[in-house]
mmCIF file of C-alpha atoms in Angstrom:
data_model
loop_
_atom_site.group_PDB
_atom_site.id
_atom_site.type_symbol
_atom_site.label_atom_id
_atom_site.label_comp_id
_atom_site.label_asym_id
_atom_site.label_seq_id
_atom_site.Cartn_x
_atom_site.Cartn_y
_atom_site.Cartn_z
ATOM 1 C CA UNK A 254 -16.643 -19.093 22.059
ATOM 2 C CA UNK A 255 -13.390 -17.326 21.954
ATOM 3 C CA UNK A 256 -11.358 -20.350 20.650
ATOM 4 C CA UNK A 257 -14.281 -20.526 18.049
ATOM 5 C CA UNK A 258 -13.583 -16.755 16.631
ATOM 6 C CA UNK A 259 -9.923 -17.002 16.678
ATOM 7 C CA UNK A 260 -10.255 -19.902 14.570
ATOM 8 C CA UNK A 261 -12.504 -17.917 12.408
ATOM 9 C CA UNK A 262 -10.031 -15.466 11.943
ATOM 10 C CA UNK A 263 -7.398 -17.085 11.056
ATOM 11 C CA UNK A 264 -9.307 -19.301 8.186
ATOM 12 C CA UNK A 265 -10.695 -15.821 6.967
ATOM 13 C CA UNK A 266 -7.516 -14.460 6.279
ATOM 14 C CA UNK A 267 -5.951 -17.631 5.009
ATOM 15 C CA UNK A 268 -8.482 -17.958 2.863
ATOM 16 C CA UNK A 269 -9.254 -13.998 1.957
ATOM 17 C CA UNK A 270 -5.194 -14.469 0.975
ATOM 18 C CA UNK A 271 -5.638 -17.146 -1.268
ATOM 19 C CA UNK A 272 -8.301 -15.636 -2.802
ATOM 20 C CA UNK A 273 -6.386 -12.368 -3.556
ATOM 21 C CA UNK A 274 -3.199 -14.124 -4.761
ATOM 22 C CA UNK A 275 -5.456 -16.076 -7.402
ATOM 23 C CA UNK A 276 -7.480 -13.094 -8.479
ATOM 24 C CA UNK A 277 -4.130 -10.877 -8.894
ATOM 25 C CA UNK A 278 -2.517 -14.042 -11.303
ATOM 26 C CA UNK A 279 -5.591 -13.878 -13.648
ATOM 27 C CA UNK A 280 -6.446 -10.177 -13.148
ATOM 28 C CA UNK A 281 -2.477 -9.486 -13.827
ATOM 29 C CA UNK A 282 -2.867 -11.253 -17.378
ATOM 30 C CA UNK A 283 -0.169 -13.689 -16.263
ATOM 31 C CA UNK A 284 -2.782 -16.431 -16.915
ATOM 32 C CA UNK A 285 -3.180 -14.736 -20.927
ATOM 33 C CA UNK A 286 -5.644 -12.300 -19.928
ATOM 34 C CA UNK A 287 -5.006 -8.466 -20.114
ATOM 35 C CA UNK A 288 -2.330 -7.048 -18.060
ATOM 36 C CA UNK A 289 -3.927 -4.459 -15.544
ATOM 37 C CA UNK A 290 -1.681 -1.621 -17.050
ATOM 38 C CA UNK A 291 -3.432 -2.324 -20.417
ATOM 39 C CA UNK A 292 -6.956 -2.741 -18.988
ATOM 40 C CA UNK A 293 -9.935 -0.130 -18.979
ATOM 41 C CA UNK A 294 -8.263 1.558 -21.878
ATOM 42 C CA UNK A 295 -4.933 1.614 -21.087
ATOM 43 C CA UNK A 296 -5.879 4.546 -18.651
ATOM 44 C CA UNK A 297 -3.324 3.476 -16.040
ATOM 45 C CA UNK A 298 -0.532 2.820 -18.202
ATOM 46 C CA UNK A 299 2.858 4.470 -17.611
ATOM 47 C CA UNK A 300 2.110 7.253 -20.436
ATOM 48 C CA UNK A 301 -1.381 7.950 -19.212
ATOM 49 C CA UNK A 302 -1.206 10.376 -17.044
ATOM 50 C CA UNK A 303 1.581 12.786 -15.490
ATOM 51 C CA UNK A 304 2.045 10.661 -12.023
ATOM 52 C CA UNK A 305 1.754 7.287 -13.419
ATOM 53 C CA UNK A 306 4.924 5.042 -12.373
ATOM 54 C CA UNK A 307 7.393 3.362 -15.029
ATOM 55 C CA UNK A 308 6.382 -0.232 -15.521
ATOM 56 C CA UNK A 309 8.999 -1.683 -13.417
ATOM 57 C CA UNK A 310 7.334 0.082 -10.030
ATOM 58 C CA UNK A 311 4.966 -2.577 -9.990
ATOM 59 C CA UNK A 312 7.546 -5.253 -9.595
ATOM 60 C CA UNK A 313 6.689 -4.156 -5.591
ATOM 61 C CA UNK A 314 3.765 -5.941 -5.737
ATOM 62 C CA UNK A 315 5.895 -9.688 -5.969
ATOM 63 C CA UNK A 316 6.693 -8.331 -2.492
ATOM 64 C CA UNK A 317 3.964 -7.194 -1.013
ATOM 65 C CA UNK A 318 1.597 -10.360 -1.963
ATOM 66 C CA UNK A 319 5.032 -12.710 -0.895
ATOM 67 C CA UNK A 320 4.615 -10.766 2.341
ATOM 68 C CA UNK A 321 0.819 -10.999 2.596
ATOM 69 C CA UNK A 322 1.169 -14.900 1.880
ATOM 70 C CA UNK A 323 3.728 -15.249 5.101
ATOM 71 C CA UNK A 324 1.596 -13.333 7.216
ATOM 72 C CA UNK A 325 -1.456 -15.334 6.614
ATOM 73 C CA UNK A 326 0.634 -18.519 6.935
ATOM 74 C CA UNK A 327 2.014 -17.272 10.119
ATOM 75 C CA UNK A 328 -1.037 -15.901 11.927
ATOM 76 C CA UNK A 329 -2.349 -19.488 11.288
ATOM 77 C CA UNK A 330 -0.028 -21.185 13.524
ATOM 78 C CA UNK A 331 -1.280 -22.012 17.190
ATOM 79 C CA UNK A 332 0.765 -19.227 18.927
ATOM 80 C CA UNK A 333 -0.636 -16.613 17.175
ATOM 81 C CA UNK A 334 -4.495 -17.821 17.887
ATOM 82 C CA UNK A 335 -5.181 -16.155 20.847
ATOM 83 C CA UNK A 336 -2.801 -13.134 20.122
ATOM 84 C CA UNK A 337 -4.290 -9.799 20.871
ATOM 85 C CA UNK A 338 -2.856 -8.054 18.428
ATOM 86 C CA UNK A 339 -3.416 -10.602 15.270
ATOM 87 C CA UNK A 340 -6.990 -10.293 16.780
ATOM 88 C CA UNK A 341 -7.010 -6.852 16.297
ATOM 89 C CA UNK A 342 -5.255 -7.051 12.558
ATOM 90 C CA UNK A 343 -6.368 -9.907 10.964
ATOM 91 C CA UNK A 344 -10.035 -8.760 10.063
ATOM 92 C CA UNK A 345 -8.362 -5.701 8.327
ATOM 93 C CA UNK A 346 -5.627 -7.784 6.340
ATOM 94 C CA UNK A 347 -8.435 -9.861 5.710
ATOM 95 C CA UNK A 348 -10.828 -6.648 4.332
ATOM 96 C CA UNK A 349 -7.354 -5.237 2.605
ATOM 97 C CA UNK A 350 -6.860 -8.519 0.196
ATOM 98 C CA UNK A 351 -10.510 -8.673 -0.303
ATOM 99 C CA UNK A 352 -10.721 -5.094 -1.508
ATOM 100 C CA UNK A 353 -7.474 -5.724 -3.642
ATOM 101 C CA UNK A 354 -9.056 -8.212 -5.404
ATOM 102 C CA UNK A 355 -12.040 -5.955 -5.832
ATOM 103 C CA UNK A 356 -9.742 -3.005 -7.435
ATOM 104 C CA UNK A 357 -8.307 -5.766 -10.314
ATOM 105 C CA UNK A 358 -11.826 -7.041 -10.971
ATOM 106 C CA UNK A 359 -13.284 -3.266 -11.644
ATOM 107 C CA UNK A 360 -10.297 -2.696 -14.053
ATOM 108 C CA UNK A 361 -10.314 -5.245 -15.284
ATOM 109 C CA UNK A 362 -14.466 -5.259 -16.794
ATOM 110 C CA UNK A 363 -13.505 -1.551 -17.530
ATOM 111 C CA UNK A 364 -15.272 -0.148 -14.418
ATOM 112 C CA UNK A 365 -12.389 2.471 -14.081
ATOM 113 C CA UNK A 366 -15.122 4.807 -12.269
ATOM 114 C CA UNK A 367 -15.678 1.898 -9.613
ATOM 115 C CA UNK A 368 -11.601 1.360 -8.735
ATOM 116 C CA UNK A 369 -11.610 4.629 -7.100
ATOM 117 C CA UNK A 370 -13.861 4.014 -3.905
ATOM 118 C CA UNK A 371 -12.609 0.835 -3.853
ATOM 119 C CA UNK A 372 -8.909 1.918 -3.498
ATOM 120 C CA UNK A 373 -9.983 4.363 -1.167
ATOM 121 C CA UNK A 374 -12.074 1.809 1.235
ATOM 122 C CA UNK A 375 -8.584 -0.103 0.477
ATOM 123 C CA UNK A 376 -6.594 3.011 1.444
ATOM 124 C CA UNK A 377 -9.037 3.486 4.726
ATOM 125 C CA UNK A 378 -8.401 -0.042 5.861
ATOM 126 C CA UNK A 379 -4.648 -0.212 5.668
ATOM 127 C CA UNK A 380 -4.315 3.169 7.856
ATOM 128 C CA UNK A 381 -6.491 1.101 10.046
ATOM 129 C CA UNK A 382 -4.262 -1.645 10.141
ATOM 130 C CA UNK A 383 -1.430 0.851 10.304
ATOM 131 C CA UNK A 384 -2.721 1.642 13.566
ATOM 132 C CA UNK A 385 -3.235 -1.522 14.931
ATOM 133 C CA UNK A 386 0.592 -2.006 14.325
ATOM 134 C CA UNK A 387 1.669 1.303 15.752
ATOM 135 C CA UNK A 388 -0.388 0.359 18.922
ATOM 136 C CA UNK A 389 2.213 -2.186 20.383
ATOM 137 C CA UNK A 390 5.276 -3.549 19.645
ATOM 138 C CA UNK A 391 5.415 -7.138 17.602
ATOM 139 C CA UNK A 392 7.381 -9.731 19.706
ATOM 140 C CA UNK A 393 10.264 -10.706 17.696
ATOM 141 C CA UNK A 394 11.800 -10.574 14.276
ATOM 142 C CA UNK A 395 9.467 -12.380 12.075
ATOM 143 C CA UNK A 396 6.421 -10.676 13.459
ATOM 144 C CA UNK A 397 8.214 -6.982 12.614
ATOM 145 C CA UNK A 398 8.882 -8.083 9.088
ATOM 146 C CA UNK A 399 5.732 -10.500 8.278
ATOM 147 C CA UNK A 400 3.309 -8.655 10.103
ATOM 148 C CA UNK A 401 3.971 -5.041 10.701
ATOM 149 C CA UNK A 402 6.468 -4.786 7.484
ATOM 150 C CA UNK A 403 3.789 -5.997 5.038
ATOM 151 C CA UNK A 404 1.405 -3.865 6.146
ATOM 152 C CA UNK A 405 3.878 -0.851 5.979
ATOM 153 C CA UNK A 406 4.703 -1.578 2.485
ATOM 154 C CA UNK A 407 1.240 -2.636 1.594
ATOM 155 C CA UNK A 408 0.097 1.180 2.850
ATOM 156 C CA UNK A 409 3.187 3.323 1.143
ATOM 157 C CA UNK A 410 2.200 1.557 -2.086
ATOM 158 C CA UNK A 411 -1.388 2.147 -2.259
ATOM 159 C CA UNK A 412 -0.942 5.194 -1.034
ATOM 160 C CA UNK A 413 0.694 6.107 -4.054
ATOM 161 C CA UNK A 414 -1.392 4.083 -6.044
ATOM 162 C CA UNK A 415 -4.510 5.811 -4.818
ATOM 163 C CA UNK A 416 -3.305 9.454 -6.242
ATOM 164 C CA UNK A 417 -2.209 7.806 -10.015
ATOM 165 C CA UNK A 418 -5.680 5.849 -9.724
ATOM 166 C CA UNK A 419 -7.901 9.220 -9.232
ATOM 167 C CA UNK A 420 -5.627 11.189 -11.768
ATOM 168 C CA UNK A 421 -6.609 8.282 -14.444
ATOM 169 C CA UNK A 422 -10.241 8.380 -13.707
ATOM 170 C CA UNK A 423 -10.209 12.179 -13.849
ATOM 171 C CA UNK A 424 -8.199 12.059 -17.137
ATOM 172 C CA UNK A 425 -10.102 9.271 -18.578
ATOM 173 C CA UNK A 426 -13.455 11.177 -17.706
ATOM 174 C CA UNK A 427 -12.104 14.265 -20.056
ATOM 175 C CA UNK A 428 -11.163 16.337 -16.641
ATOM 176 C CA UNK A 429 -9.381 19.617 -18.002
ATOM 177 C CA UNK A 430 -7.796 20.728 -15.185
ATOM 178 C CA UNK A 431 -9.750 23.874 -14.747
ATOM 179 C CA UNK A 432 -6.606 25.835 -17.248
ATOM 180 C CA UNK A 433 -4.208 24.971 -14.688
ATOM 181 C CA UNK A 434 -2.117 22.643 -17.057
ATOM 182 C CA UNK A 435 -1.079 19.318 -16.425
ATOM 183 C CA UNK A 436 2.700 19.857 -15.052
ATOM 184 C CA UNK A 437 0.912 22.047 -12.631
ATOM 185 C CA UNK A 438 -1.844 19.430 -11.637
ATOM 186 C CA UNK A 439 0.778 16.411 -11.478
ATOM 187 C CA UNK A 440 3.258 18.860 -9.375
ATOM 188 C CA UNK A 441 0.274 19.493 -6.758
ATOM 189 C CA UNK A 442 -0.820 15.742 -6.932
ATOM 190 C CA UNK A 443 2.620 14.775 -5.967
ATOM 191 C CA UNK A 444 3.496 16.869 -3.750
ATOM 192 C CA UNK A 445 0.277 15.949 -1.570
ATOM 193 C CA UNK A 446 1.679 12.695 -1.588
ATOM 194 C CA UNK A 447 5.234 13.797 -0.192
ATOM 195 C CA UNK A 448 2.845 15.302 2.266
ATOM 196 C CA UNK A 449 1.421 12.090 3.150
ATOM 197 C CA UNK A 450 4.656 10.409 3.041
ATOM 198 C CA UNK A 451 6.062 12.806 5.976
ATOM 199 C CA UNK A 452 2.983 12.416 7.845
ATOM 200 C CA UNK A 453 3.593 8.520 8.040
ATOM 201 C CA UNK A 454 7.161 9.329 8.907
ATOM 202 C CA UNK A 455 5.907 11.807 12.326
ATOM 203 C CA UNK A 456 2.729 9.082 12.608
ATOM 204 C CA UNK A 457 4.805 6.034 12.308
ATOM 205 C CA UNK A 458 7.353 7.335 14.710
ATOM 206 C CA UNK A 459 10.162 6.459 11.833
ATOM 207 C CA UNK A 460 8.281 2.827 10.500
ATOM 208 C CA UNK A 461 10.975 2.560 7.473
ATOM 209 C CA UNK A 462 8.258 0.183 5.430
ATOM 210 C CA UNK A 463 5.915 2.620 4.296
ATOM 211 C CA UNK A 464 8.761 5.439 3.236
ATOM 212 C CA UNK A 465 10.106 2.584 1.312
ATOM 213 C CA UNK A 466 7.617 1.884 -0.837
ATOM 214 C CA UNK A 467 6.011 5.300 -1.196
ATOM 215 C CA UNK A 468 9.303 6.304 -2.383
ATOM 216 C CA UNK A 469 9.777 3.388 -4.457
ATOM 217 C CA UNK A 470 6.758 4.309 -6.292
ATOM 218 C CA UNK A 471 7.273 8.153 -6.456
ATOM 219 C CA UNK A 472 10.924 7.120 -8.024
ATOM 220 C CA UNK A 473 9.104 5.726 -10.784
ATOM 221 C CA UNK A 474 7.423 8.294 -11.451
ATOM 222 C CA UNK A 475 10.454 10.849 -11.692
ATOM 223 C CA UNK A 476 11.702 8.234 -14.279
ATOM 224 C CA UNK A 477 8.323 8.031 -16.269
ATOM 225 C CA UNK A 478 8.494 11.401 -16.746
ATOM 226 C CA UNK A 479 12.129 11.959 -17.595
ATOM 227 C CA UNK A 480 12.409 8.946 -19.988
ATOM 228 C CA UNK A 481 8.936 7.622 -21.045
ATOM 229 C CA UNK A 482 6.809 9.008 -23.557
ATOM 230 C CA UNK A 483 5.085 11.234 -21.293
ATOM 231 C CA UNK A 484 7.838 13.911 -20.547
ATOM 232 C CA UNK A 485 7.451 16.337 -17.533
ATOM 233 C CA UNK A 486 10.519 17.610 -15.982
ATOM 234 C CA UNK A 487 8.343 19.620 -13.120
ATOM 235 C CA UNK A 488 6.886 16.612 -12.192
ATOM 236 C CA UNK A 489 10.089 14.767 -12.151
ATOM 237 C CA UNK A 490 12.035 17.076 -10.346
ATOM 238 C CA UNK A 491 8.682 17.090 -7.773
ATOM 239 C CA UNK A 492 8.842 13.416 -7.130
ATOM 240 C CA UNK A 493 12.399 13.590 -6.416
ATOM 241 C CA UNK A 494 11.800 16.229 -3.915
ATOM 242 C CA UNK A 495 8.994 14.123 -2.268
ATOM 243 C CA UNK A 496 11.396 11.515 -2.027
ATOM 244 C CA UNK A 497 14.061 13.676 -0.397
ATOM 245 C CA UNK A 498 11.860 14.917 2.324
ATOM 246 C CA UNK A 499 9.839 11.591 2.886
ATOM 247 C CA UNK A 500 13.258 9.922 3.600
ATOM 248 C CA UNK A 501 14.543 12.953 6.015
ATOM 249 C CA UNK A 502 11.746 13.280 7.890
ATOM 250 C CA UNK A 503 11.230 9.490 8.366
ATOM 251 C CA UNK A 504 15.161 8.669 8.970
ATOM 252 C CA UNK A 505 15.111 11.629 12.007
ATOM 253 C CA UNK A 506 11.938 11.136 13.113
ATOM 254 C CA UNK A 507 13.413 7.452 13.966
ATOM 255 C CA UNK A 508 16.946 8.525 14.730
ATOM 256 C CA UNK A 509 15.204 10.293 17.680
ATOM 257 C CA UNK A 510 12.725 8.022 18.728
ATOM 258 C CA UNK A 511 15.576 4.832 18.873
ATOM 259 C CA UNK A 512 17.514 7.490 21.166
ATOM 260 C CA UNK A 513 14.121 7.978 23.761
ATOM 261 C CA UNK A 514 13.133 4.477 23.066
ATOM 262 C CA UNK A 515 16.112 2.204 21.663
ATOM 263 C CA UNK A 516 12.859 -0.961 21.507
ATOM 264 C CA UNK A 517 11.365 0.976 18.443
ATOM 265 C CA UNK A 518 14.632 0.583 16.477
ATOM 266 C CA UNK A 519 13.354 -2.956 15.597
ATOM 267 C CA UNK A 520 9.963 -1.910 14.031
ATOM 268 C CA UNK A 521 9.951 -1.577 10.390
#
């Protein structure tokens, strides 16, 4: 019976990967269809809204899905079947690229209002899987990176992603802001995700994966806002302070925890 469900698992996320990688080619527009940038509106393009990234901050998503497609080759060979901890992360991965696919579908029939649960389920799972990887050490080299890497970049970026996506809905929906002013709203949005940033940096005991990419996406922003059409030089100069402190607090948070346990220096 065992043998039976760890077969299971595997195929699902094999299959749950394909699925995703296929839905993001055609939702992308790289098959002639609308790019998701220019879908719903263009309400998550890089002018949209006042956290939106440049264009180019998507380019992380080449290596997140190249990452997703190694670790559902991987956890498909024999050694990994009866692995207790692919047991406990492959029904998440699996949920993750599912969801994914979800979010590009609801932009992509204009159900902008629908993309935000769904990137928050999507947001929800990934901590989950977060946690699974936190929970014990991988075994070697290509585990850390295809396994426990992907995941940590996979989580940074949606993270991210999750704030810009609410900010469009809100802005798309004719939210005012209450008077506060957008510089003021995209300052506070960003800076909550700083926030989150250093709290994977303390929770991750130093995982360098999700700063990465929560950076990498917060960088974008700082230039979207300094050179794109939507100037804000608050909200610049706020990304680029999220970015400081997200890279401090994760780079000593591991410092010291490779000096009380020198085995965590291989985890990404």
């Amino acid at each position: 019976m065992k043998k039976s469900s760890d077969i299971l698992r595997q195929t699902v996320v094999l299959v749950s990967a394909i699925l995703a990688i296929v839905g993001s080619f055609l939702g992308s527009g790289a098959a002639g269809g609308t790019p998701v940038q220019n879908a719903s509106g263009g309400a998550l393009a890089a002018d949209a809204t006042p956290i939106a990234p440049d264009g180019p901050a998507f380019g992380i998503w080449t290596v997140i899905y190249l990452g997703l497609i190694a670790y559902a080759i991987w956890q498909f060979l024999p050694a990994q079947k009866t692995d207790d901890r692919q047991r406990a992360l492959g029904y998440p991965v699996a949920a993750s690229l599912i969801l994914n696919a979800a979010w590009i579908l609801s932009i992509q029939f204009d159900l902008l209002w629908l993309s935000v649960p769904v990137i928050v389920l999507l947001l929800v799972v990934l901590i989950r899987a977060f946690q699974v990887t936190l929970r014990s050490r991988p075994r070697n080299l290509v585990e850390t990176v295809v396994a426990d890497g992907t995941v940590g970049l996979y989580l940074g970026w949606v993270a991210i992603a999750t704030a810009a996506n609410v900010t469009a809905v809100l802005v798309a929906s004719g939210f005012e802001g209450f008077g506060l002013g957008a510089d003021l709203w995209a300052v506070l949005i960003i800076a909550v995700a700083g926030l989150v940033g250093v709290f994977l940096g303390v929770y991750g005991h130093g995982r360098l994966a999700p700063a990465a990419s929560l950076c990498w996406g917060l960088a974008w922003v700082a230039v979207a806002r300094l050179t794109g059409n939507l100037l804000s030089t608050p909200a610049a100069i706020a990304a680029i302070v999220a970015v400081a402190a997200i890279l401090i607090v994760t780079i000593t948070v591991r410092a010291r925890t490779a000096t009380s346990d020198t085995s965590r220096v291989f985890t990404a």
